[in-house]
Short mmCIF file of C-alpha atoms and ligand atoms in Angstrom, two decimals:
data_model
loop_
_atom_site.label_atom_id
_atom_site.label_comp_id
_atom_site.label_asym_id
_atom_site.label_seq_id
_atom_site.Cartn_x
_atom_site.Cartn_y
_atom_site.Cartn_z
CA MET A 1 130.32 135.81 93.82
CA GLY A 2 132.48 134.94 96.75
CA ALA A 3 135.54 132.96 96.87
CA SER A 4 136.24 129.90 94.71
CA PHE A 5 138.17 126.83 95.65
CA ASP A 6 139.41 123.56 93.69
CA ILE A 7 137.89 121.46 96.22
CA VAL A 8 134.95 122.32 98.49
CA ILE A 9 133.98 119.94 101.30
CA VAL A 10 130.51 120.33 102.97
CA GLY A 11 130.57 119.04 106.56
CA ALA A 12 133.45 119.32 108.85
CA GLY A 13 133.07 115.94 110.51
CA HIS A 14 135.02 112.70 110.40
CA ALA A 15 134.42 112.08 106.79
CA GLY A 16 135.22 115.56 105.48
CA ALA A 17 138.41 116.00 107.65
CA GLN A 18 139.68 112.94 106.54
CA ALA A 19 139.17 113.64 102.97
CA ALA A 20 141.19 116.92 103.33
CA ILE A 21 144.09 114.86 105.05
CA ALA A 22 143.97 112.20 102.24
CA LEU A 23 144.09 114.54 99.57
CA ARG A 24 147.05 116.38 100.97
CA GLN A 25 148.74 112.92 101.85
CA ASN A 26 148.17 111.79 98.24
CA GLY A 27 149.95 115.22 96.96
CA PHE A 28 147.05 117.39 96.07
CA ALA A 29 148.36 120.84 95.89
CA GLY A 30 145.27 122.81 94.86
CA SER A 31 143.04 125.02 97.07
CA ILE A 32 140.70 123.18 99.66
CA ALA A 33 137.98 124.66 101.76
CA MET A 34 135.80 123.06 104.45
CA ILE A 35 132.33 124.36 105.24
CA GLY A 36 130.95 123.14 108.52
CA ASP A 37 127.76 124.37 110.32
CA GLU A 38 129.21 123.40 113.89
CA PRO A 39 131.31 126.13 115.34
CA ASP A 40 134.33 123.75 116.10
CA LEU A 41 137.20 122.21 114.32
CA PRO A 42 136.45 118.62 113.46
CA TYR A 43 136.29 116.53 116.32
CA GLU A 44 135.65 112.69 117.11
CA ARG A 45 132.09 111.92 117.78
CA PRO A 46 132.39 108.49 119.37
CA PRO A 47 133.36 109.99 122.55
CA LEU A 48 130.28 111.92 122.85
CA SER A 49 128.39 109.29 124.30
CA LYS A 50 131.33 107.68 126.07
CA ASP A 51 134.46 109.36 127.64
CA TYR A 52 133.41 112.87 126.64
CA LEU A 53 130.14 112.39 128.34
CA SER A 54 131.64 111.04 131.54
CA ARG A 55 134.17 113.91 131.64
CA ASP A 56 137.15 111.56 131.27
CA LYS A 57 138.31 113.39 128.16
CA PRO A 58 138.34 117.04 127.70
CA PHE A 59 137.20 118.50 124.11
CA GLU A 60 140.74 119.51 123.21
CA ARG A 61 141.74 115.53 123.43
CA ILE A 62 138.79 114.72 120.95
CA LEU A 63 139.71 117.01 118.26
CA LEU A 64 140.68 115.24 115.08
CA ARG A 65 143.77 117.52 114.48
CA PRO A 66 144.88 120.50 116.38
CA ALA A 67 144.30 124.03 114.78
CA GLY A 68 147.67 124.35 113.40
CA PHE A 69 147.53 121.11 111.44
CA TRP A 70 144.81 122.81 109.05
CA HIS A 71 146.67 126.00 108.79
CA GLU A 72 150.08 124.39 107.80
CA ARG A 73 147.84 122.23 105.09
CA ALA A 74 146.41 125.28 103.72
CA VAL A 75 142.87 124.02 104.39
CA THR A 76 140.64 126.94 104.82
CA MET A 77 138.00 126.35 107.72
CA LEU A 78 134.60 128.02 107.06
CA LEU A 79 133.18 127.08 110.22
CA GLY A 80 129.57 127.97 111.79
CA GLU A 81 128.47 128.28 108.09
CA ARG A 82 125.62 126.10 106.58
CA VAL A 83 125.28 125.12 102.86
CA GLU A 84 121.66 125.69 101.86
CA THR A 85 121.94 125.08 98.28
CA VAL A 86 123.89 123.69 95.48
CA ASP A 87 123.93 124.67 91.74
CA ALA A 88 125.40 121.84 90.25
CA ALA A 89 125.66 123.36 86.63
CA ARG A 90 127.29 126.47 87.97
CA HIS A 91 129.42 124.69 90.45
CA LEU A 92 128.27 127.00 93.24
CA VAL A 93 127.23 126.41 96.78
CA THR A 94 125.17 128.95 98.68
CA ARG A 95 125.53 129.48 102.40
CA ARG A 96 122.76 130.57 104.82
CA ASP A 97 123.80 134.29 104.53
CA GLY A 98 123.48 134.00 100.77
CA GLU A 99 127.15 134.07 100.12
CA THR A 100 128.27 131.81 97.41
CA ILE A 101 131.18 129.77 97.00
CA GLY A 102 132.48 128.31 93.82
CA TYR A 103 134.05 124.70 93.57
CA GLY A 104 135.74 122.71 91.06
CA THR A 105 134.91 119.37 92.81
CA LEU A 106 132.61 119.19 95.73
CA ILE A 107 132.73 116.60 98.52
CA TRP A 108 129.44 116.33 100.48
CA ALA A 109 129.95 114.93 103.91
CA THR A 110 127.46 116.07 105.96
CA GLY A 111 126.45 112.99 108.14
CA GLY A 112 122.98 113.18 109.48
CA ALA A 113 120.75 115.05 111.71
CA PRO A 114 119.25 113.16 114.67
CA ARG A 115 115.92 111.62 114.35
CA ARG A 116 113.49 113.46 116.52
CA LEU A 117 110.45 112.24 118.38
CA THR A 118 107.28 113.56 116.90
CA CYS A 119 104.97 112.93 119.82
CA PRO A 120 103.65 115.61 122.06
CA GLY A 121 106.41 117.02 124.26
CA HIS A 122 109.37 116.16 121.93
CA ASP A 123 110.33 119.78 122.34
CA LEU A 124 110.39 120.48 125.92
CA ALA A 125 113.40 121.49 127.43
CA ARG A 126 115.82 118.66 128.95
CA VAL A 127 114.89 116.24 125.73
CA HIS A 128 118.29 115.73 124.09
CA SER A 129 119.86 114.06 121.25
CA VAL A 130 123.47 112.90 121.41
CA ARG A 131 124.98 114.13 117.77
CA THR A 132 127.17 117.08 118.48
CA ARG A 133 129.47 118.59 121.19
CA ALA A 134 126.84 121.31 121.78
CA ASP A 135 124.08 118.63 122.47
CA VAL A 136 126.43 116.95 125.10
CA ASP A 137 127.55 120.13 126.47
CA GLN A 138 124.21 121.06 127.19
CA MET A 139 123.33 117.89 128.67
CA MET A 140 126.26 118.10 131.07
CA ALA A 141 125.26 121.56 132.05
CA GLU A 142 122.09 120.29 133.32
CA LEU A 143 123.24 117.03 134.92
CA ASP A 144 123.77 118.35 138.33
CA ASP A 145 120.13 118.84 139.00
CA VAL A 146 119.14 115.61 137.36
CA THR A 147 118.76 112.28 139.33
CA ARG A 148 116.60 110.12 136.83
CA VAL A 149 117.28 110.06 133.00
CA ALA A 150 114.92 108.24 130.48
CA VAL A 151 116.90 106.82 127.61
CA ILE A 152 114.54 106.33 124.44
CA GLY A 153 116.28 104.02 121.98
CA GLY A 154 118.50 100.86 122.84
CA GLY A 155 120.92 101.25 119.95
CA TYR A 156 124.61 101.79 120.55
CA ILE A 157 124.26 105.53 121.44
CA GLY A 158 121.19 104.97 123.81
CA MET A 159 123.06 101.97 125.48
CA GLU A 160 126.31 103.81 125.80
CA ALA A 161 124.70 107.00 127.37
CA ALA A 162 122.77 104.59 129.75
CA ALA A 163 126.04 103.15 130.64
CA VAL A 164 127.74 106.40 131.28
CA LEU A 165 124.98 107.98 133.18
CA THR A 166 124.55 105.03 135.46
CA LYS A 167 128.11 105.21 136.24
CA LEU A 168 127.69 109.09 137.12
CA GLY A 169 125.08 107.89 139.65
CA LYS A 170 121.94 108.73 137.62
CA SER A 171 119.06 106.37 137.83
CA VAL A 172 118.60 105.41 134.23
CA THR A 173 115.45 103.79 132.57
CA LEU A 174 116.22 102.65 128.96
CA ILE A 175 113.05 102.36 126.65
CA GLU A 176 113.17 100.25 123.62
CA ALA A 177 110.42 99.78 121.27
CA LEU A 178 111.51 96.40 119.90
CA ASP A 179 111.56 93.13 122.08
CA ARG A 180 115.64 93.43 122.40
CA VAL A 181 118.34 95.95 122.54
CA LEU A 182 120.82 96.28 119.67
CA ALA A 183 118.41 94.59 117.38
CA ARG A 184 119.49 96.63 114.10
CA VAL A 185 123.23 95.68 114.61
CA ALA A 186 123.58 92.36 116.64
CA GLY A 187 122.26 89.03 116.85
CA GLU A 188 120.08 87.67 119.67
CA PRO A 189 122.56 86.28 122.17
CA VAL A 190 124.45 89.61 122.03
CA SER A 191 121.43 91.69 122.63
CA ARG A 192 120.44 89.47 125.66
CA PHE A 193 123.77 89.65 126.99
CA PHE A 194 124.16 93.46 126.90
CA GLU A 195 120.37 93.52 128.22
CA ARG A 196 121.53 91.43 131.22
CA GLU A 197 124.48 93.63 131.74
CA HIS A 198 122.80 96.79 131.81
CA ARG A 199 120.20 95.27 134.24
CA ALA A 200 122.94 93.94 136.40
CA HIS A 201 124.42 97.61 136.70
CA GLY A 202 120.97 98.78 137.59
CA VAL A 203 119.59 100.23 134.25
CA ASP A 204 115.85 99.66 134.22
CA VAL A 205 115.53 98.09 130.61
CA ARG A 206 112.00 98.26 129.08
CA LEU A 207 111.35 96.22 125.97
CA GLY A 208 108.65 96.36 123.52
CA CYS A 209 107.48 99.79 124.82
CA ALA A 210 106.16 102.37 122.71
CA VAL A 211 106.37 106.31 123.63
CA ALA A 212 103.18 108.10 123.72
CA CYS A 213 104.48 111.65 124.86
CA ILE A 214 106.86 113.51 126.75
CA GLU A 215 105.32 114.68 129.89
CA GLY A 216 106.55 118.19 131.23
CA LYS A 217 106.65 120.47 134.25
CA ALA A 218 107.52 124.28 133.82
CA GLY A 219 108.32 123.72 130.15
CA ALA A 220 110.97 120.86 130.94
CA ALA A 221 110.58 116.92 130.55
CA SER A 222 109.25 115.21 133.71
CA GLY A 223 108.14 111.84 132.53
CA VAL A 224 107.95 109.75 129.60
CA ARG A 225 104.26 108.33 129.04
CA LEU A 226 104.27 104.78 127.36
CA ALA A 227 101.58 103.52 125.02
CA ASP A 228 100.22 101.47 127.99
CA GLY A 229 99.62 104.73 130.13
CA GLU A 230 102.55 104.08 132.37
CA VAL A 231 104.54 107.14 133.07
CA VAL A 232 108.43 106.80 133.63
CA PRO A 233 109.25 109.55 135.93
CA CYS A 234 112.55 111.36 134.73
CA ASP A 235 114.33 114.76 134.96
CA MET A 236 116.06 114.49 131.30
CA VAL A 237 115.26 112.54 128.26
CA ILE A 238 117.93 111.39 125.85
CA VAL A 239 116.75 110.37 122.45
CA GLY A 240 118.88 107.91 120.46
CA ILE A 241 116.64 106.77 117.66
CA GLY A 242 118.84 107.15 114.73
CA ILE A 243 119.77 109.87 112.04
CA ILE A 244 118.27 111.28 108.80
CA PRO A 245 121.00 111.68 106.30
CA ALA A 246 121.69 115.60 105.51
CA VAL A 247 121.26 115.53 101.83
CA ALA A 248 118.30 117.78 101.28
CA PRO A 249 120.43 120.46 99.36
CA LEU A 250 122.08 117.71 97.08
CA GLU A 251 118.71 116.33 96.29
CA ALA A 252 117.21 119.40 95.42
CA ALA A 253 120.31 120.00 92.93
CA GLY A 254 119.24 116.75 91.08
CA ALA A 255 121.22 114.09 92.81
CA ARG A 256 119.82 110.52 93.37
CA CYS A 257 118.70 110.10 96.83
CA GLY A 258 116.90 107.36 98.68
CA ASN A 259 118.22 106.63 102.11
CA GLY A 260 121.18 108.95 101.78
CA VAL A 261 122.64 110.26 98.41
CA ILE A 262 123.38 107.33 96.23
CA VAL A 263 127.09 107.14 95.08
CA ASP A 264 129.03 104.72 92.88
CA GLY A 265 132.27 102.66 94.02
CA SER A 266 134.24 106.00 93.63
CA CYS A 267 131.63 107.78 95.82
CA ARG A 268 130.55 109.92 92.98
CA THR A 269 126.96 111.06 92.74
CA ILE A 270 125.32 111.41 89.39
CA LEU A 271 126.00 115.23 89.67
CA PRO A 272 129.10 116.39 87.67
CA ASP A 273 132.10 116.76 89.95
CA VAL A 274 130.09 115.94 93.05
CA TYR A 275 131.17 113.31 95.58
CA ALA A 276 129.60 112.01 98.80
CA ILE A 277 130.94 110.18 101.60
CA GLY A 278 130.48 109.18 105.11
CA ASP A 279 127.02 108.64 106.97
CA CYS A 280 125.22 110.49 104.41
CA ALA A 281 126.40 108.26 101.25
CA ALA A 282 124.21 105.20 100.19
CA HIS A 283 126.64 102.88 98.37
CA SER A 284 126.49 99.20 97.18
CA ASN A 285 128.42 97.14 99.76
CA ARG A 286 129.97 93.85 99.05
CA TYR A 287 129.66 92.84 102.77
CA ALA A 288 125.92 93.34 102.43
CA ASP A 289 125.80 91.25 99.21
CA GLY A 290 125.89 94.31 97.08
CA ALA A 291 122.75 95.90 98.69
CA VAL A 292 122.79 99.69 98.69
CA ILE A 293 123.18 100.68 102.23
CA ARG A 294 124.58 103.55 104.53
CA LEU A 295 126.99 102.78 107.11
CA GLU A 296 127.37 105.08 110.27
CA SER A 297 130.95 104.48 111.37
CA VAL A 298 134.20 106.03 111.71
CA GLN A 299 135.72 103.30 109.60
CA ASN A 300 133.38 103.87 106.76
CA ALA A 301 133.92 107.66 106.98
CA ASN A 302 137.58 107.32 106.79
CA ASP A 303 137.81 104.72 104.09
CA GLN A 304 135.29 106.42 101.81
CA ALA A 305 137.36 109.78 102.51
CA GLY A 306 140.43 107.74 101.19
CA THR A 307 138.63 106.46 98.26
CA VAL A 308 137.19 109.93 97.25
CA ALA A 309 140.65 111.52 97.48
CA ARG A 310 142.36 108.80 95.28
CA ALA A 311 139.49 109.08 92.89
CA ILE A 312 139.70 112.96 92.50
CA LEU A 313 143.62 112.16 91.83
CA GLY A 314 142.75 109.70 89.23
CA SER A 315 142.40 106.36 90.67
CA THR A 316 139.74 103.98 89.79
CA ASP A 317 140.16 101.73 92.70
CA ALA A 318 136.55 101.00 94.15
CA TYR A 319 135.54 101.34 97.77
CA ASP A 320 135.74 97.82 99.24
CA ALA A 321 136.64 98.07 102.87
CA VAL A 322 135.49 95.55 105.28
CA PRO A 323 133.00 97.27 107.80
CA TRP A 324 134.14 97.52 111.34
CA PHE A 325 132.71 99.27 114.47
CA TRP A 326 133.11 99.28 118.24
CA SER A 327 131.14 100.29 121.34
CA ASN A 328 132.04 100.63 124.84
CA GLN A 329 129.72 99.94 127.68
CA PHE A 330 130.67 99.84 131.23
CA ASP A 331 133.89 97.71 131.20
CA LEU A 332 132.80 95.82 128.10
CA LYS A 333 134.36 96.41 124.68
CA LEU A 334 132.24 95.41 121.84
CA GLN A 335 134.15 95.01 118.37
CA THR A 336 132.37 94.15 115.34
CA VAL A 337 133.63 93.35 112.00
CA GLY A 338 131.52 92.55 108.92
CA LEU A 339 127.70 93.01 108.84
CA SER A 340 125.60 90.59 110.57
CA THR A 341 122.19 91.64 108.71
CA GLY A 342 120.52 88.48 107.20
CA HIS A 343 122.54 85.97 109.13
CA ASP A 344 120.78 82.42 109.50
CA GLN A 345 123.05 81.09 112.24
CA VAL A 346 125.14 82.35 115.18
CA VAL A 347 127.86 80.53 116.77
CA ILE A 348 128.90 81.36 120.42
CA ARG A 349 132.55 81.12 121.10
CA GLY A 350 133.32 81.23 124.76
CA ASP A 351 131.06 81.74 127.62
CA PRO A 352 129.23 84.99 128.03
CA ALA A 353 129.14 84.29 131.90
CA THR A 354 132.93 85.03 131.87
CA ARG A 355 132.14 88.65 130.13
CA ALA A 356 134.59 87.69 127.29
CA PHE A 357 133.25 85.97 124.25
CA SER A 358 132.30 86.31 120.51
CA ALA A 359 129.34 85.81 118.33
CA LEU A 360 130.03 84.57 114.86
CA TYR A 361 127.31 85.11 112.34
CA LEU A 362 126.78 82.65 109.35
CA LYS A 363 124.93 82.88 106.23
CA ASP A 364 124.48 79.87 104.21
CA GLY A 365 127.43 78.43 106.06
CA CYS A 366 129.80 81.22 105.63
CA VAL A 367 131.22 83.65 108.31
CA THR A 368 129.75 87.14 107.38
CA ALA A 369 130.39 88.94 110.87
CA ILE A 370 131.84 88.75 114.32
CA ASP A 371 130.80 90.45 117.48
CA ALA A 372 133.73 90.25 119.83
CA ILE A 373 133.10 91.18 123.45
CA ASN A 374 136.13 91.74 125.53
CA SER A 375 137.89 89.54 123.17
CA VAL A 376 140.36 91.48 120.94
CA LYS A 377 142.14 88.32 119.74
CA ASP A 378 138.95 86.86 117.89
CA TYR A 379 138.15 90.20 116.73
CA VAL A 380 141.58 90.57 115.04
CA GLN A 381 142.07 86.95 113.84
CA GLY A 382 138.36 86.74 112.75
CA ARG A 383 138.67 89.60 110.28
CA ALA A 384 140.08 87.44 107.77
CA LEU A 385 137.32 84.92 108.07
CA VAL A 386 134.80 87.56 107.47
CA MET A 387 136.82 89.18 104.31
CA ALA A 388 137.14 85.60 102.86
CA ARG A 389 133.56 84.66 103.88
CA ALA A 390 135.12 81.37 104.92
CA ARG A 391 133.01 78.38 105.21
CA ILE A 392 133.94 76.80 108.51
CA ASP A 393 132.33 74.06 110.34
CA PRO A 394 130.22 75.58 113.36
CA ALA A 395 131.89 73.14 115.65
CA ARG A 396 135.41 74.43 114.97
CA LEU A 397 134.30 78.01 115.26
CA ALA A 398 132.99 77.43 118.78
CA ASP A 399 136.10 75.56 119.82
CA THR A 400 138.13 78.00 122.01
CA ASP A 401 141.28 75.89 121.99
CA THR A 402 141.67 76.54 118.32
CA PRO A 403 142.52 80.28 117.39
CA LEU A 404 140.55 81.65 114.76
CA LYS A 405 143.31 82.59 112.67
CA ALA A 406 144.20 78.70 112.31
CA LEU A 407 140.93 77.93 110.76
CA LEU A 408 141.23 79.98 107.51
CA THR A 409 143.80 77.64 106.26
CA GLY A 410 143.03 74.45 108.16
P1 LIG B 1 129.72 113.76 110.86
O1 LIG B 1 130.56 113.38 111.80
O2 LIG B 1 128.33 113.88 111.44
O3 LIG B 1 130.01 115.17 110.21
C1 LIG B 1 129.06 115.94 109.45
C2 LIG B 1 129.13 117.32 109.59
O4 LIG B 1 128.64 118.10 108.64
C3 LIG B 1 128.63 117.72 110.93
O5 LIG B 1 129.39 118.57 111.61
C4 LIG B 1 127.23 118.37 110.48
O6 LIG B 1 126.86 119.48 111.37
C5 LIG B 1 127.84 119.03 109.12
N1 LIG B 1 126.66 119.54 108.28
C6 LIG B 1 125.49 118.82 107.94
N2 LIG B 1 125.04 119.64 106.83
C7 LIG B 1 125.55 120.70 106.64
C8 LIG B 1 125.42 121.63 105.92
N3 LIG B 1 124.33 121.83 104.86
N4 LIG B 1 126.38 122.71 105.79
C9 LIG B 1 127.52 122.63 106.46
N5 LIG B 1 127.87 121.59 107.36
C10 LIG B 1 126.86 120.75 107.48
N6 LIG B 1 131.32 105.22 114.96
C11 LIG B 1 132.02 104.27 115.22
O7 LIG B 1 132.72 103.72 114.41
N7 LIG B 1 132.31 103.91 116.50
C12 LIG B 1 131.84 104.47 117.64
O8 LIG B 1 131.88 104.19 118.84
C13 LIG B 1 130.60 105.39 117.51
N8 LIG B 1 130.18 106.00 118.29
C14 LIG B 1 129.22 107.00 118.25
C15 LIG B 1 128.79 107.88 119.19
C16 LIG B 1 127.89 108.93 118.97
C17 LIG B 1 127.37 109.76 120.10
C18 LIG B 1 127.69 109.37 117.50
C19 LIG B 1 126.94 110.68 117.25
C20 LIG B 1 128.28 108.76 116.55
C21 LIG B 1 129.04 107.47 116.73
N9 LIG B 1 129.58 106.79 115.78
C22 LIG B 1 130.55 105.83 115.98
C23 LIG B 1 129.45 107.20 114.22
C24 LIG B 1 130.40 108.02 113.88
O9 LIG B 1 130.81 109.05 114.48
C25 LIG B 1 129.77 108.71 112.54
O10 LIG B 1 129.87 107.42 111.56
C26 LIG B 1 130.96 109.45 111.73
O11 LIG B 1 130.99 110.74 112.55
C27 LIG B 1 130.49 110.04 110.41
O12 LIG B 1 131.24 111.12 110.00
P2 LIG B 1 130.67 112.03 108.92
O13 LIG B 1 131.59 113.07 108.54
O14 LIG B 1 129.91 111.28 107.75
O15 LIG B 1 129.51 112.66 109.77
#
């Protein structure tokens, strides 16, 4: 057998890195190893579709911590190594090269693999996902020869990539299967606002369009054929249609999995001494009325990392953080707090025409989420309303003369 560590973290992304940081911050003095299949030290993923793609930030500036940090805290980095199997009974993981590594406690923090298209042409050159530095470096290396880009998927990542590429002077067509963009994460008025903004910036937004295949010339993408037969010509395709949680080795080891690996309030799986955190972990979330969900956000990765570190050190505090998220598109900053899924009312606060407003989501009369667009104050002050699930008269929520912070007590 190879080396053995008190704690082995599989996945060197946001959640894995933050777990190691939190363990050391909380005084854990045992040995820690982090095994990651990417060659790089842990880095921030959000800039990949924002200022890293636009070349406004070099890679060194998106590293979560510099190399010396990990060295000083005695975190052994095993990078470019993929864990293929977990033997829960013997407390071992096996790498692709057959090497085994022993653990006292295992933290599974593997995120997810980008969902790929399955239609003909999905594997042509110049068809890209946006999940890793390598994905974006490859795109950037090709961009000089690209004038037309087809973005498939109108979620956050597709919309952000469309905005950056438009700013870089590319002609962008955004293809979304549903009848509105951001449908999974925002209410209708917010979707329509972003649709209008993208159109105003020159993005050709196509809604309700299914993709039939990717057409190619000389092995590279040359167009996207839609279900109605129309071909959207392009020199590059970007696919942003979600992720599939990377939990196969844990599932094979006997962990309960559905959409991700199922964990309890302390981020424990049902396997002994095995925890899971971040994008791959399905947990019961208070802000989703207790439904078992996965959150794909830096907030969730960081907060679950804190929970797991404390749990390993003996705390019984359950994960209970309010979800928040952000997205940058053109000069618009969208900040979300809470989960709007299942809302039955949307209150608009402010005038979308001014490009600074908020959408407050209500369920059964209570505030469950806020989307604040260029409206930091509402985002900051509205958080307490979401956390309290406050029941407030919609007319008062819409009244911009009253700050949101005045509503909780009033
Ligand atoms: P990851 O950061 O994906 O890390 C998992 C790591 O594990 C990866 O390096 C993966 O390759 C590795 N791995 C997987 N399987 C194995 C294995 N078997 N062995 C070894 N290593 C393995 N969130 C926000 O809150 N705001 C944003 O604006 C935002 N923008 C985003 C933009 C983009 C382009 C992307 C891709 C994500 C964005 N997110 C954003 C989401 C956020 O980045 C993720 O929620 C966060 O990275 C999750 O952290 P994680 O550690 O769970 O997974």
